[in-house]
Amino acid sequence: MTAERSLLVTGGSRGIGAAISRLAARHGWRVAVNYVRDESAARSVMSDIEQAGGEAFAVQGDVGNEADVLAMFDAVDKRFGHLDGLVNNAGVVDVASRVDGMSVERIERMMRVNVTGSILCAREAVKRMSTRHGGKGGAIVNLSSAAATLGSPGIYVDYAAAKGAIDVFTLGLAREVAAEGIRVNAVRPGIIDTEIHASGGDPDRVAKMRDMLPMKREGTADEVAQAVWWLLSDAASYTTGAVVDVTGGR
Ligand code: NAP
């Protein structure tokens, strides 16, 4: 039965999104692997999945651009015919800064990619999955962050605020579509070993934080993917509006 299921993972080409794409494919789901710039990373995830006997395709698009989002969902419709799951994983950070040093361009990008992008993709997923629109139901998982509970002072309060918005969006959308066959949940990762820290100008962030973490270690993308997978799967059939911390106790 699960062999027929189809999933779109935004930012599925690297880090946590790549781990989610590979894990869902191992469980028999067909996966659309979205990326924005790094086509070779997306192709590598796709070929890993295909070599393991799964089905995947790479789809380029900026989640913060409505035309790109519409084209991405069109591509999924053409390839898979239907959609059972969306993981709103694409996300960005920026270099460490106090709020009094932030440009409007930075703040707008933080909100556009992390918040508007997730809401736009959820909108398109709901149109396809909701029984109200003739769909068969499905599951949405949003990637939040421990930053939403910590505030990230002096580092990226804008990012933390964007992820706080994701927590509230998760709760609201979950209740909005609960009777339409769609479950909506979120995962809040802590410090996870991916390239996001380098993209925020601090490639040593994980090593610097390690001793301050309760478990004295960072998490892996695979450990986050396991929680996302559970929320996507039928094992979580009565879970909606939940935010699961995968922070190692942070
Ligand atoms: P990552 O390693 O930097 O990978 C980011 C992925 O998102 C890449 O596939 C990238 O594609 C894609 N992406 C970036 N901007 C995009 C856009 N505008 N449209 C479409 N795709 C876009 O990040 P990660 O660490 O795996 O993080 C994944 C999610 O977990 C994010 O939402 C992040 O905020 C959250 N998170 C991460 C951590 C952590 O410690 N790593 C902690 C808490 C929360 P390209 O390769 O093409 O650029």
PDB file of C-alpha atoms and ligand atoms in Angstrom:
ATOM      1  CA  MET A   1       0.000   0.000   0.000  1.00  0.00           C
ATOM      2  CA  THR A   2       2.734   2.450   0.939  1.00  0.00           C
ATOM      3  CA  ALA A   3       4.401   1.733  -2.434  1.00  0.00           C
ATOM      4  CA  GLU A   4       1.865   4.093  -4.009  1.00  0.00           C
ATOM      5  CA  ARG A   5       2.562   6.993  -1.689  1.00  0.00           C
ATOM      6  CA  SER A   6       4.173  10.195  -2.898  1.00  0.00           C
ATOM      7  CA  LEU A   7       6.119  12.780  -0.922  1.00  0.00           C
ATOM      8  CA  LEU A   8       7.560  16.222  -1.658  1.00  0.00           C
ATOM      9  CA  VAL A   9      10.520  17.252   0.490  1.00  0.00           C
ATOM     10  CA  THR A  10      11.476  20.910   0.086  1.00  0.00           C
ATOM     11  CA  GLY A  11      15.216  21.318   0.404  1.00  0.00           C
ATOM     12  CA  GLY A  12      15.413  17.538   0.060  1.00  0.00           C
ATOM     13  CA  SER A  13      18.845  17.652  -1.524  1.00  0.00           C
ATOM     14  CA  ARG A  14      21.115  18.225   1.476  1.00  0.00           C
ATOM     15  CA  GLY A  15      21.254  17.823   5.260  1.00  0.00           C
ATOM     16  CA  ILE A  16      18.070  16.881   7.084  1.00  0.00           C
ATOM     17  CA  GLY A  17      15.954  16.982   3.909  1.00  0.00           C
ATOM     18  CA  ALA A  18      18.239  14.489   2.162  1.00  0.00           C
ATOM     19  CA  ALA A  19      18.015  12.132   5.166  1.00  0.00           C
ATOM     20  CA  ILE A  20      14.205  12.408   5.115  1.00  0.00           C
ATOM     21  CA  SER A  21      14.092  11.750   1.345  1.00  0.00           C
ATOM     22  CA  ARG A  22      16.257   8.635   1.642  1.00  0.00           C
ATOM     23  CA  LEU A  23      14.349   7.287   4.662  1.00  0.00           C
ATOM     24  CA  ALA A  24      10.910   7.780   3.100  1.00  0.00           C
ATOM     25  CA  ALA A  25      12.143   6.070  -0.082  1.00  0.00           C
ATOM     26  CA  ARG A  26      13.393   3.124   1.987  1.00  0.00           C
ATOM     27  CA  HIS A  27       9.819   2.824   3.284  1.00  0.00           C
ATOM     28  CA  GLY A  28       8.545   2.637  -0.299  1.00  0.00           C
ATOM     29  CA  TRP A  29       7.407   6.235  -0.850  1.00  0.00           C
ATOM     30  CA  ARG A  30       8.107   7.991  -4.150  1.00  0.00           C
ATOM     31  CA  VAL A  31       9.980  11.195  -3.422  1.00  0.00           C
ATOM     32  CA  ALA A  32      10.204  14.576  -5.148  1.00  0.00           C
ATOM     33  CA  VAL A  33      13.526  16.062  -4.030  1.00  0.00           C
ATOM     34  CA  ASN A  34      13.390  19.868  -4.203  1.00  0.00           C
ATOM     35  CA  TYR A  35      16.484  22.060  -4.312  1.00  0.00           C
ATOM     36  CA  VAL A  36      17.152  25.673  -5.212  1.00  0.00           C
ATOM     37  CA  ARG A  37      20.792  25.926  -6.343  1.00  0.00           C
ATOM     38  CA  ASP A  38      22.766  22.707  -5.914  1.00  0.00           C
ATOM     39  CA  GLU A  39      21.464  20.410  -8.640  1.00  0.00           C
ATOM     40  CA  SER A  40      24.287  17.900  -8.197  1.00  0.00           C
ATOM     41  CA  ALA A  41      23.356  17.320  -4.532  1.00  0.00           C
ATOM     42  CA  ALA A  42      19.729  16.698  -5.543  1.00  0.00           C
ATOM     43  CA  ARG A  43      20.842  14.309  -8.293  1.00  0.00           C
ATOM     44  CA  SER A  44      23.006  12.418  -5.855  1.00  0.00           C
ATOM     45  CA  VAL A  45      20.062  11.864  -3.449  1.00  0.00           C
ATOM     46  CA  MET A  46      17.933  10.830  -6.427  1.00  0.00           C
ATOM     47  CA  SER A  47      20.490   8.325  -7.646  1.00  0.00           C
ATOM     48  CA  ASP A  48      20.974   6.858  -4.128  1.00  0.00           C
ATOM     49  CA  ILE A  49      17.226   6.278  -3.966  1.00  0.00           C
ATOM     50  CA  GLU A  50      17.073   4.777  -7.450  1.00  0.00           C
ATOM     51  CA  GLN A  51      20.052   2.498  -6.781  1.00  0.00           C
ATOM     52  CA  ALA A  52      18.248   1.198  -3.700  1.00  0.00           C
ATOM     53  CA  GLY A  53      15.240   0.349  -5.898  1.00  0.00           C
ATOM     54  CA  GLY A  54      13.137   3.417  -5.063  1.00  0.00           C
ATOM     55  CA  GLU A  55      11.662   6.174  -7.204  1.00  0.00           C
ATOM     56  CA  ALA A  56      12.614   9.837  -6.992  1.00  0.00           C
ATOM     57  CA  PHE A  57      12.990  12.932  -9.098  1.00  0.00           C
ATOM     58  CA  ALA A  58      14.732  16.243  -8.523  1.00  0.00           C
ATOM     59  CA  VAL A  59      12.735  19.456  -8.858  1.00  0.00           C
ATOM     60  CA  GLN A  60      14.292  22.907  -8.792  1.00  0.00           C
ATOM     61  CA  GLY A  61      12.443  25.824  -7.206  1.00  0.00           C
ATOM     62  CA  ASP A  62      12.710  28.575  -4.613  1.00  0.00           C
ATOM     63  CA  VAL A  63      10.025  27.972  -1.978  1.00  0.00           C
ATOM     64  CA  GLY A  64       9.892  31.716  -1.363  1.00  0.00           C
ATOM     65  CA  ASN A  65       8.806  32.387  -4.954  1.00  0.00           C
ATOM     66  CA  GLU A  66       5.143  31.676  -5.727  1.00  0.00           C
ATOM     67  CA  ALA A  67       5.701  30.930  -9.430  1.00  0.00           C
ATOM     68  CA  ASP A  68       8.405  28.412  -8.511  1.00  0.00           C
ATOM     69  CA  VAL A  69       6.145  26.759  -5.926  1.00  0.00           C
ATOM     70  CA  LEU A  70       3.306  26.418  -8.451  1.00  0.00           C
ATOM     71  CA  ALA A  71       5.698  24.946 -11.044  1.00  0.00           C
ATOM     72  CA  MET A  72       7.119  22.538  -8.461  1.00  0.00           C
ATOM     73  CA  PHE A  73       3.681  21.196  -7.491  1.00  0.00           C
ATOM     74  CA  ASP A  74       2.749  20.949 -11.203  1.00  0.00           C
ATOM     75  CA  ALA A  75       5.841  18.817 -11.745  1.00  0.00           C
ATOM     76  CA  VAL A  76       4.828  16.570  -8.831  1.00  0.00           C
ATOM     77  CA  ASP A  77       1.278  16.247 -10.236  1.00  0.00           C
ATOM     78  CA  LYS A  78       2.649  15.241 -13.648  1.00  0.00           C
ATOM     79  CA  ARG A  79       5.135  12.753 -12.268  1.00  0.00           C
ATOM     80  CA  PHE A  80       3.202  11.174  -9.361  1.00  0.00           C
ATOM     81  CA  GLY A  81      -0.450  11.993 -10.098  1.00  0.00           C
ATOM     82  CA  HIS A  82      -1.181  12.586  -6.433  1.00  0.00           C
ATOM     83  CA  LEU A  83       0.473  13.730  -3.227  1.00  0.00           C
ATOM     84  CA  ASP A  84       0.338  12.060   0.193  1.00  0.00           C
ATOM     85  CA  GLY A  85       2.955  13.999   2.108  1.00  0.00           C
ATOM     86  CA  LEU A  86       4.798  17.302   2.254  1.00  0.00           C
ATOM     87  CA  VAL A  87       7.846  18.046   4.354  1.00  0.00           C
ATOM     88  CA  ASN A  88       8.428  21.783   4.631  1.00  0.00           C
ATOM     89  CA  ASN A  89      12.138  21.411   5.274  1.00  0.00           C
ATOM     90  CA  ALA A  90      13.796  24.144   3.161  1.00  0.00           C
ATOM     91  CA  GLY A  91      15.177  26.772   5.490  1.00  0.00           C
ATOM     92  CA  VAL A  92      17.918  29.362   5.772  1.00  0.00           C
ATOM     93  CA  VAL A  93      19.907  31.100   8.487  1.00  0.00           C
ATOM     94  CA  ASP A  94      22.166  34.129   8.184  1.00  0.00           C
ATOM     95  CA  VAL A  95      25.361  35.338   9.801  1.00  0.00           C
ATOM     96  CA  ALA A  96      25.275  36.065  13.527  1.00  0.00           C
ATOM     97  CA  SER A  97      23.928  39.543  14.189  1.00  0.00           C
ATOM     98  CA  ARG A  98      22.069  41.561  16.785  1.00  0.00           C
ATOM     99  CA  VAL A  99      18.680  42.884  15.678  1.00  0.00           C
ATOM    100  CA  ASP A 100      20.058  46.443  15.619  1.00  0.00           C
ATOM    101  CA  GLY A 101      22.467  45.337  12.875  1.00  0.00           C
ATOM    102  CA  MET A 102      19.966  43.607  10.584  1.00  0.00           C
ATOM    103  CA  SER A 103      19.081  44.952   7.130  1.00  0.00           C
ATOM    104  CA  VAL A 104      15.504  44.835   5.894  1.00  0.00           C
ATOM    105  CA  GLU A 105      16.697  42.610   3.020  1.00  0.00           C
ATOM    106  CA  ARG A 106      17.979  40.026   5.488  1.00  0.00           C
ATOM    107  CA  ILE A 107      14.791  40.075   7.590  1.00  0.00           C
ATOM    108  CA  GLU A 108      12.588  39.786   4.502  1.00  0.00           C
ATOM    109  CA  ARG A 109      14.598  36.827   3.146  1.00  0.00           C
ATOM    110  CA  MET A 110      14.395  35.073   6.517  1.00  0.00           C
ATOM    111  CA  MET A 111      10.609  35.423   6.555  1.00  0.00           C
ATOM    112  CA  ARG A 112      10.143  34.767   2.821  1.00  0.00           C
ATOM    113  CA  VAL A 113      11.999  31.458   2.704  1.00  0.00           C
ATOM    114  CA  ASN A 114      11.261  30.120   6.195  1.00  0.00           C
ATOM    115  CA  VAL A 115       7.681  31.322   6.718  1.00  0.00           C
ATOM    116  CA  THR A 116       6.068  32.354   3.413  1.00  0.00           C
ATOM    117  CA  GLY A 117       7.707  29.397   1.651  1.00  0.00           C
ATOM    118  CA  SER A 118       6.286  26.885   4.145  1.00  0.00           C
ATOM    119  CA  ILE A 119       2.812  28.427   4.043  1.00  0.00           C
ATOM    120  CA  LEU A 120       2.766  28.562   0.212  1.00  0.00           C
ATOM    121  CA  CYS A 121       3.817  24.911  -0.066  1.00  0.00           C
ATOM    122  CA  ALA A 122       1.267  23.885   2.581  1.00  0.00           C
ATOM    123  CA  ARG A 123      -1.409  25.776   0.629  1.00  0.00           C
ATOM    124  CA  GLU A 124      -0.646  23.793  -2.514  1.00  0.00           C
ATOM    125  CA  ALA A 125      -0.493  20.517  -0.561  1.00  0.00           C
ATOM    126  CA  VAL A 126      -3.861  21.171   1.114  1.00  0.00           C
ATOM    127  CA  LYS A 127      -5.448  21.854  -2.302  1.00  0.00           C
ATOM    128  CA  ARG A 128      -4.310  18.400  -3.388  1.00  0.00           C
ATOM    129  CA  MET A 129      -4.761  16.361  -0.196  1.00  0.00           C
ATOM    130  CA  SER A 130      -7.866  17.785   1.515  1.00  0.00           C
ATOM    131  CA  THR A 131     -11.052  15.726   1.213  1.00  0.00           C
ATOM    132  CA  ARG A 132     -12.770  19.117   0.860  1.00  0.00           C
ATOM    133  CA  HIS A 133     -11.031  19.441  -2.508  1.00  0.00           C
ATOM    134  CA  GLY A 134     -11.565  15.797  -3.535  1.00  0.00           C
ATOM    135  CA  GLY A 135      -8.222  14.578  -2.161  1.00  0.00           C
ATOM    136  CA  LYS A 136      -7.532  11.472  -0.089  1.00  0.00           C
ATOM    137  CA  GLY A 137      -5.882  13.142   2.903  1.00  0.00           C
ATOM    138  CA  GLY A 138      -2.219  13.187   3.810  1.00  0.00           C
ATOM    139  CA  ALA A 139       0.368  14.525   6.199  1.00  0.00           C
ATOM    140  CA  ILE A 140       2.439  17.698   6.415  1.00  0.00           C
ATOM    141  CA  VAL A 141       5.539  18.015   8.579  1.00  0.00           C
ATOM    142  CA  ASN A 142       7.137  21.420   9.106  1.00  0.00           C
ATOM    143  CA  LEU A 143      10.749  21.891  10.206  1.00  0.00           C
ATOM    144  CA  SER A 144      10.850  24.324  13.084  1.00  0.00           C
ATOM    145  CA  SER A 145      13.891  24.798  15.329  1.00  0.00           C
ATOM    146  CA  ALA A 146      14.875  24.837  18.991  1.00  0.00           C
ATOM    147  CA  ALA A 147      15.572  28.502  18.198  1.00  0.00           C
ATOM    148  CA  ALA A 148      11.789  29.024  18.439  1.00  0.00           C
ATOM    149  CA  THR A 149      11.996  28.254  22.175  1.00  0.00           C
ATOM    150  CA  LEU A 150      15.404  29.867  22.848  1.00  0.00           C
ATOM    151  CA  GLY A 151      15.057  33.101  20.850  1.00  0.00           C
ATOM    152  CA  SER A 152      18.700  32.959  19.662  1.00  0.00           C
ATOM    153  CA  PRO A 153      19.732  36.362  21.086  1.00  0.00           C
ATOM    154  CA  GLY A 154      22.793  37.902  19.455  1.00  0.00           C
ATOM    155  CA  ILE A 155      22.817  35.221  16.740  1.00  0.00           C
ATOM    156  CA  TYR A 156      19.640  35.231  14.693  1.00  0.00           C
ATOM    157  CA  VAL A 157      16.509  36.433  16.454  1.00  0.00           C
ATOM    158  CA  ASP A 158      14.939  36.848  12.986  1.00  0.00           C
ATOM    159  CA  TYR A 159      15.396  33.126  12.278  1.00  0.00           C
ATOM    160  CA  ALA A 160      14.043  32.224  15.741  1.00  0.00           C
ATOM    161  CA  ALA A 161      11.000  34.439  15.134  1.00  0.00           C
ATOM    162  CA  ALA A 162      10.431  32.775  11.752  1.00  0.00           C
ATOM    163  CA  LYS A 163      10.525  29.332  13.388  1.00  0.00           C
ATOM    164  CA  GLY A 164       8.180  30.549  16.146  1.00  0.00           C
ATOM    165  CA  ALA A 165       5.775  31.439  13.349  1.00  0.00           C
ATOM    166  CA  ILE A 166       6.132  27.893  12.014  1.00  0.00           C
ATOM    167  CA  ASP A 167       5.098  26.459  15.407  1.00  0.00           C
ATOM    168  CA  VAL A 168       1.921  28.569  15.456  1.00  0.00           C
ATOM    169  CA  PHE A 169       1.236  27.887  11.780  1.00  0.00           C
ATOM    170  CA  THR A 170       1.506  24.147  12.506  1.00  0.00           C
ATOM    171  CA  LEU A 171      -1.072  24.349  15.281  1.00  0.00           C
ATOM    172  CA  GLY A 172      -3.496  26.517  13.317  1.00  0.00           C
ATOM    173  CA  LEU A 173      -3.321  24.582  10.070  1.00  0.00           C
ATOM    174  CA  ALA A 174      -3.583  21.271  11.938  1.00  0.00           C
ATOM    175  CA  ARG A 175      -6.891  22.361  13.455  1.00  0.00           C
ATOM    176  CA  GLU A 176      -8.087  23.928  10.195  1.00  0.00           C
ATOM    177  CA  VAL A 177      -7.746  20.703   8.193  1.00  0.00           C
ATOM    178  CA  ALA A 178      -8.074  18.040  10.912  1.00  0.00           C
ATOM    179  CA  ALA A 179     -11.519  16.971   9.661  1.00  0.00           C
ATOM    180  CA  GLU A 180     -10.284  16.889   6.040  1.00  0.00           C
ATOM    181  CA  GLY A 181      -7.903  13.938   6.384  1.00  0.00           C
ATOM    182  CA  ILE A 182      -4.718  15.985   6.778  1.00  0.00           C
ATOM    183  CA  ARG A 183      -2.428  15.838   9.803  1.00  0.00           C
ATOM    184  CA  VAL A 184       0.001  18.712  10.323  1.00  0.00           C
ATOM    185  CA  ASN A 185       2.917  18.446  12.736  1.00  0.00           C
ATOM    186  CA  ALA A 186       6.355  19.952  13.273  1.00  0.00           C
ATOM    187  CA  VAL A 187       9.789  18.842  14.378  1.00  0.00           C
ATOM    188  CA  ARG A 188      12.106  21.161  16.288  1.00  0.00           C
ATOM    189  CA  PRO A 189      15.725  20.057  15.764  1.00  0.00           C
ATOM    190  CA  GLY A 190      18.489  21.229  18.076  1.00  0.00           C
ATOM    191  CA  ILE A 191      22.115  21.426  16.973  1.00  0.00           C
ATOM    192  CA  ILE A 192      22.351  19.040  14.012  1.00  0.00           C
ATOM    193  CA  ASP A 193      25.459  18.335  11.988  1.00  0.00           C
ATOM    194  CA  THR A 194      24.657  19.790   8.541  1.00  0.00           C
ATOM    195  CA  GLU A 195      26.033  22.506   6.249  1.00  0.00           C
ATOM    196  CA  ILE A 196      23.492  25.076   7.486  1.00  0.00           C
ATOM    197  CA  HIS A 197      25.974  26.345  10.091  1.00  0.00           C
ATOM    198  CA  ALA A 198      28.582  27.071   7.412  1.00  0.00           C
ATOM    199  CA  SER A 199      25.947  28.879   5.368  1.00  0.00           C
ATOM    200  CA  GLY A 200      25.384  31.072   8.451  1.00  0.00           C
ATOM    201  CA  GLY A 201      29.100  31.938   8.382  1.00  0.00           C
ATOM    202  CA  ASP A 202      30.059  29.645  11.302  1.00  0.00           C
ATOM    203  CA  PRO A 203      31.290  26.262  10.011  1.00  0.00           C
ATOM    204  CA  ASP A 204      32.635  25.424  13.513  1.00  0.00           C
ATOM    205  CA  ARG A 205      29.345  26.124  15.308  1.00  0.00           C
ATOM    206  CA  VAL A 206      28.643  22.441  15.998  1.00  0.00           C
ATOM    207  CA  ALA A 207      32.100  21.812  17.477  1.00  0.00           C
ATOM    208  CA  LYS A 208      31.889  25.014  19.537  1.00  0.00           C
ATOM    209  CA  MET A 209      28.454  24.082  20.944  1.00  0.00           C
ATOM    210  CA  ARG A 210      29.124  20.388  21.592  1.00  0.00           C
ATOM    211  CA  ASP A 211      30.242  20.617  25.236  1.00  0.00           C
ATOM    212  CA  MET A 212      27.309  22.883  26.110  1.00  0.00           C
ATOM    213  CA  LEU A 213      24.729  20.374  24.881  1.00  0.00           C
ATOM    214  CA  PRO A 214      23.045  18.107  27.473  1.00  0.00           C
ATOM    215  CA  MET A 215      24.177  14.912  25.681  1.00  0.00           C
ATOM    216  CA  LYS A 216      27.607  16.434  24.943  1.00  0.00           C
ATOM    217  CA  ARG A 217      27.049  15.737  21.277  1.00  0.00           C
ATOM    218  CA  GLU A 218      25.216  17.153  18.277  1.00  0.00           C
ATOM    219  CA  GLY A 219      22.396  15.304  16.538  1.00  0.00           C
ATOM    220  CA  THR A 220      22.531  13.754  13.093  1.00  0.00           C
ATOM    221  CA  ALA A 221      20.271  14.428  10.137  1.00  0.00           C
ATOM    222  CA  ASP A 222      19.188  10.779  10.344  1.00  0.00           C
ATOM    223  CA  GLU A 223      18.014  11.225  13.934  1.00  0.00           C
ATOM    224  CA  VAL A 224      15.795  14.143  12.881  1.00  0.00           C
ATOM    225  CA  ALA A 225      14.560  12.210   9.839  1.00  0.00           C
ATOM    226  CA  GLN A 226      13.296   9.395  12.094  1.00  0.00           C
ATOM    227  CA  ALA A 227      10.971  11.785  13.939  1.00  0.00           C
ATOM    228  CA  VAL A 228       9.772  13.358  10.688  1.00  0.00           C
ATOM    229  CA  TRP A 229       9.132   9.903   9.242  1.00  0.00           C
ATOM    230  CA  TRP A 230       7.083   8.844  12.262  1.00  0.00           C
ATOM    231  CA  LEU A 231       4.906  11.956  11.958  1.00  0.00           C
ATOM    232  CA  LEU A 232       4.412  11.331   8.216  1.00  0.00           C
ATOM    233  CA  SER A 233       3.534   7.688   8.678  1.00  0.00           C
ATOM    234  CA  ASP A 234       0.295   5.997   9.694  1.00  0.00           C
ATOM    235  CA  ALA A 235       1.943   5.148  13.033  1.00  0.00           C
ATOM    236  CA  ALA A 236       1.152   8.773  13.982  1.00  0.00           C
ATOM    237  CA  SER A 237      -2.477   8.533  12.823  1.00  0.00           C
ATOM    238  CA  TYR A 238      -3.923  10.355  15.876  1.00  0.00           C
ATOM    239  CA  THR A 239      -1.135  12.939  16.166  1.00  0.00           C
ATOM    240  CA  THR A 240      -1.794  16.381  14.730  1.00  0.00           C
ATOM    241  CA  GLY A 241      -0.808  19.877  15.811  1.00  0.00           C
ATOM    242  CA  ALA A 242       2.182  18.429  17.686  1.00  0.00           C
ATOM    243  CA  VAL A 243       5.671  19.873  17.812  1.00  0.00           C
ATOM    244  CA  VAL A 244       8.298  17.214  18.540  1.00  0.00           C
ATOM    245  CA  ASP A 245      11.642  18.317  19.993  1.00  0.00           C
ATOM    246  CA  VAL A 246      14.671  16.476  18.592  1.00  0.00           C
ATOM    247  CA  THR A 247      17.197  18.471  20.569  1.00  0.00           C
ATOM    248  CA  GLY A 248      19.001  15.955  22.765  1.00  0.00           C
ATOM    249  CA  GLY A 249      17.380  17.691  25.744  1.00  0.00           C
ATOM    250  CA  ARG A 250      18.557  21.209  24.889  1.00  0.00           C
TER     251      ARG A 250
HETATM  252  P1  NAP B   1      21.047  22.668   4.942  1.00  0.00           P
HETATM  253  O1  NAP B   1      21.983  21.548   5.195  1.00  0.00           O
HETATM  254  O2  NAP B   1      21.577  24.061   4.814  1.00  0.00           O
HETATM  255  O3  NAP B   1      20.173  22.318   3.651  1.00  0.00           O
HETATM  256  C1  NAP B   1      19.195  23.246   3.240  1.00  0.00           C
HETATM  257  C2  NAP B   1      18.375  22.651   2.116  1.00  0.00           C
HETATM  258  O4  NAP B   1      17.335  23.594   1.810  1.00  0.00           O
HETATM  259  C3  NAP B   1      19.163  22.446   0.847  1.00  0.00           C
HETATM  260  O5  NAP B   1      18.625  21.330   0.174  1.00  0.00           O
HETATM  261  C4  NAP B   1      18.890  23.734   0.055  1.00  0.00           C
HETATM  262  O6  NAP B   1      18.982  23.559  -1.346  1.00  0.00           O
HETATM  263  C5  NAP B   1      17.438  23.972   0.435  1.00  0.00           C
HETATM  264  N1  NAP B   1      17.015  25.368   0.305  1.00  0.00           N
HETATM  265  C6  NAP B   1      17.551  26.477   0.861  1.00  0.00           C
HETATM  266  N2  NAP B   1      16.851  27.573   0.497  1.00  0.00           N
HETATM  267  C7  NAP B   1      15.852  27.130  -0.308  1.00  0.00           C
HETATM  268  C8  NAP B   1      14.805  27.767  -1.016  1.00  0.00           C
HETATM  269  N3  NAP B   1      14.643  29.102  -0.966  1.00  0.00           N
HETATM  270  N4  NAP B   1      13.973  26.997  -1.746  1.00  0.00           N
HETATM  271  C9  NAP B   1      14.139  25.654  -1.833  1.00  0.00           C
HETATM  272  N5  NAP B   1      15.105  25.002  -1.177  1.00  0.00           N
HETATM  273  C10 NAP B   1      15.954  25.724  -0.441  1.00  0.00           C
HETATM  274  O7  NAP B   1      19.922  22.751   6.103  1.00  0.00           O
HETATM  275  P2  NAP B   1      19.546  21.692   7.259  1.00  0.00           P
HETATM  276  O8  NAP B   1      20.464  21.908   8.394  1.00  0.00           O
HETATM  277  O9  NAP B   1      19.367  20.343   6.693  1.00  0.00           O
HETATM  278  O10 NAP B   1      18.126  22.286   7.729  1.00  0.00           O
HETATM  279  C11 NAP B   1      16.902  21.782   7.260  1.00  0.00           C
HETATM  280  C12 NAP B   1      15.788  22.409   8.079  1.00  0.00           C
HETATM  281  O11 NAP B   1      15.973  22.125   9.475  1.00  0.00           O
HETATM  282  C13 NAP B   1      15.723  23.935   7.971  1.00  0.00           C
HETATM  283  O12 NAP B   1      14.393  24.355   7.968  1.00  0.00           O
HETATM  284  C14 NAP B   1      16.423  24.404   9.241  1.00  0.00           C
HETATM  285  O13 NAP B   1      16.012  25.686   9.632  1.00  0.00           O
HETATM  286  C15 NAP B   1      15.987  23.322  10.221  1.00  0.00           C
HETATM  287  N6  NAP B   1      16.901  23.200  11.365  1.00  0.00           N
HETATM  288  C16 NAP B   1      18.196  22.807  11.202  1.00  0.00           C
HETATM  289  C17 NAP B   1      19.025  22.717  12.322  1.00  0.00           C
HETATM  290  C18 NAP B   1      20.470  22.286  12.249  1.00  0.00           C
HETATM  291  O14 NAP B   1      21.183  22.387  13.264  1.00  0.00           O
HETATM  292  N7  NAP B   1      20.956  21.822  11.127  1.00  0.00           N
HETATM  293  C19 NAP B   1      18.513  23.032  13.584  1.00  0.00           C
HETATM  294  C20 NAP B   1      17.191  23.434  13.699  1.00  0.00           C
HETATM  295  C21 NAP B   1      16.384  23.506  12.584  1.00  0.00           C
HETATM  296  P3  NAP B   1      20.355  23.972  -2.166  1.00  0.00           P
HETATM  297  O15 NAP B   1      21.368  22.927  -1.785  1.00  0.00           O
HETATM  298  O16 NAP B   1      19.966  23.913  -3.584  1.00  0.00           O
HETATM  299  O17 NAP B   1      20.733  25.339  -1.669  1.00  0.00           O
END
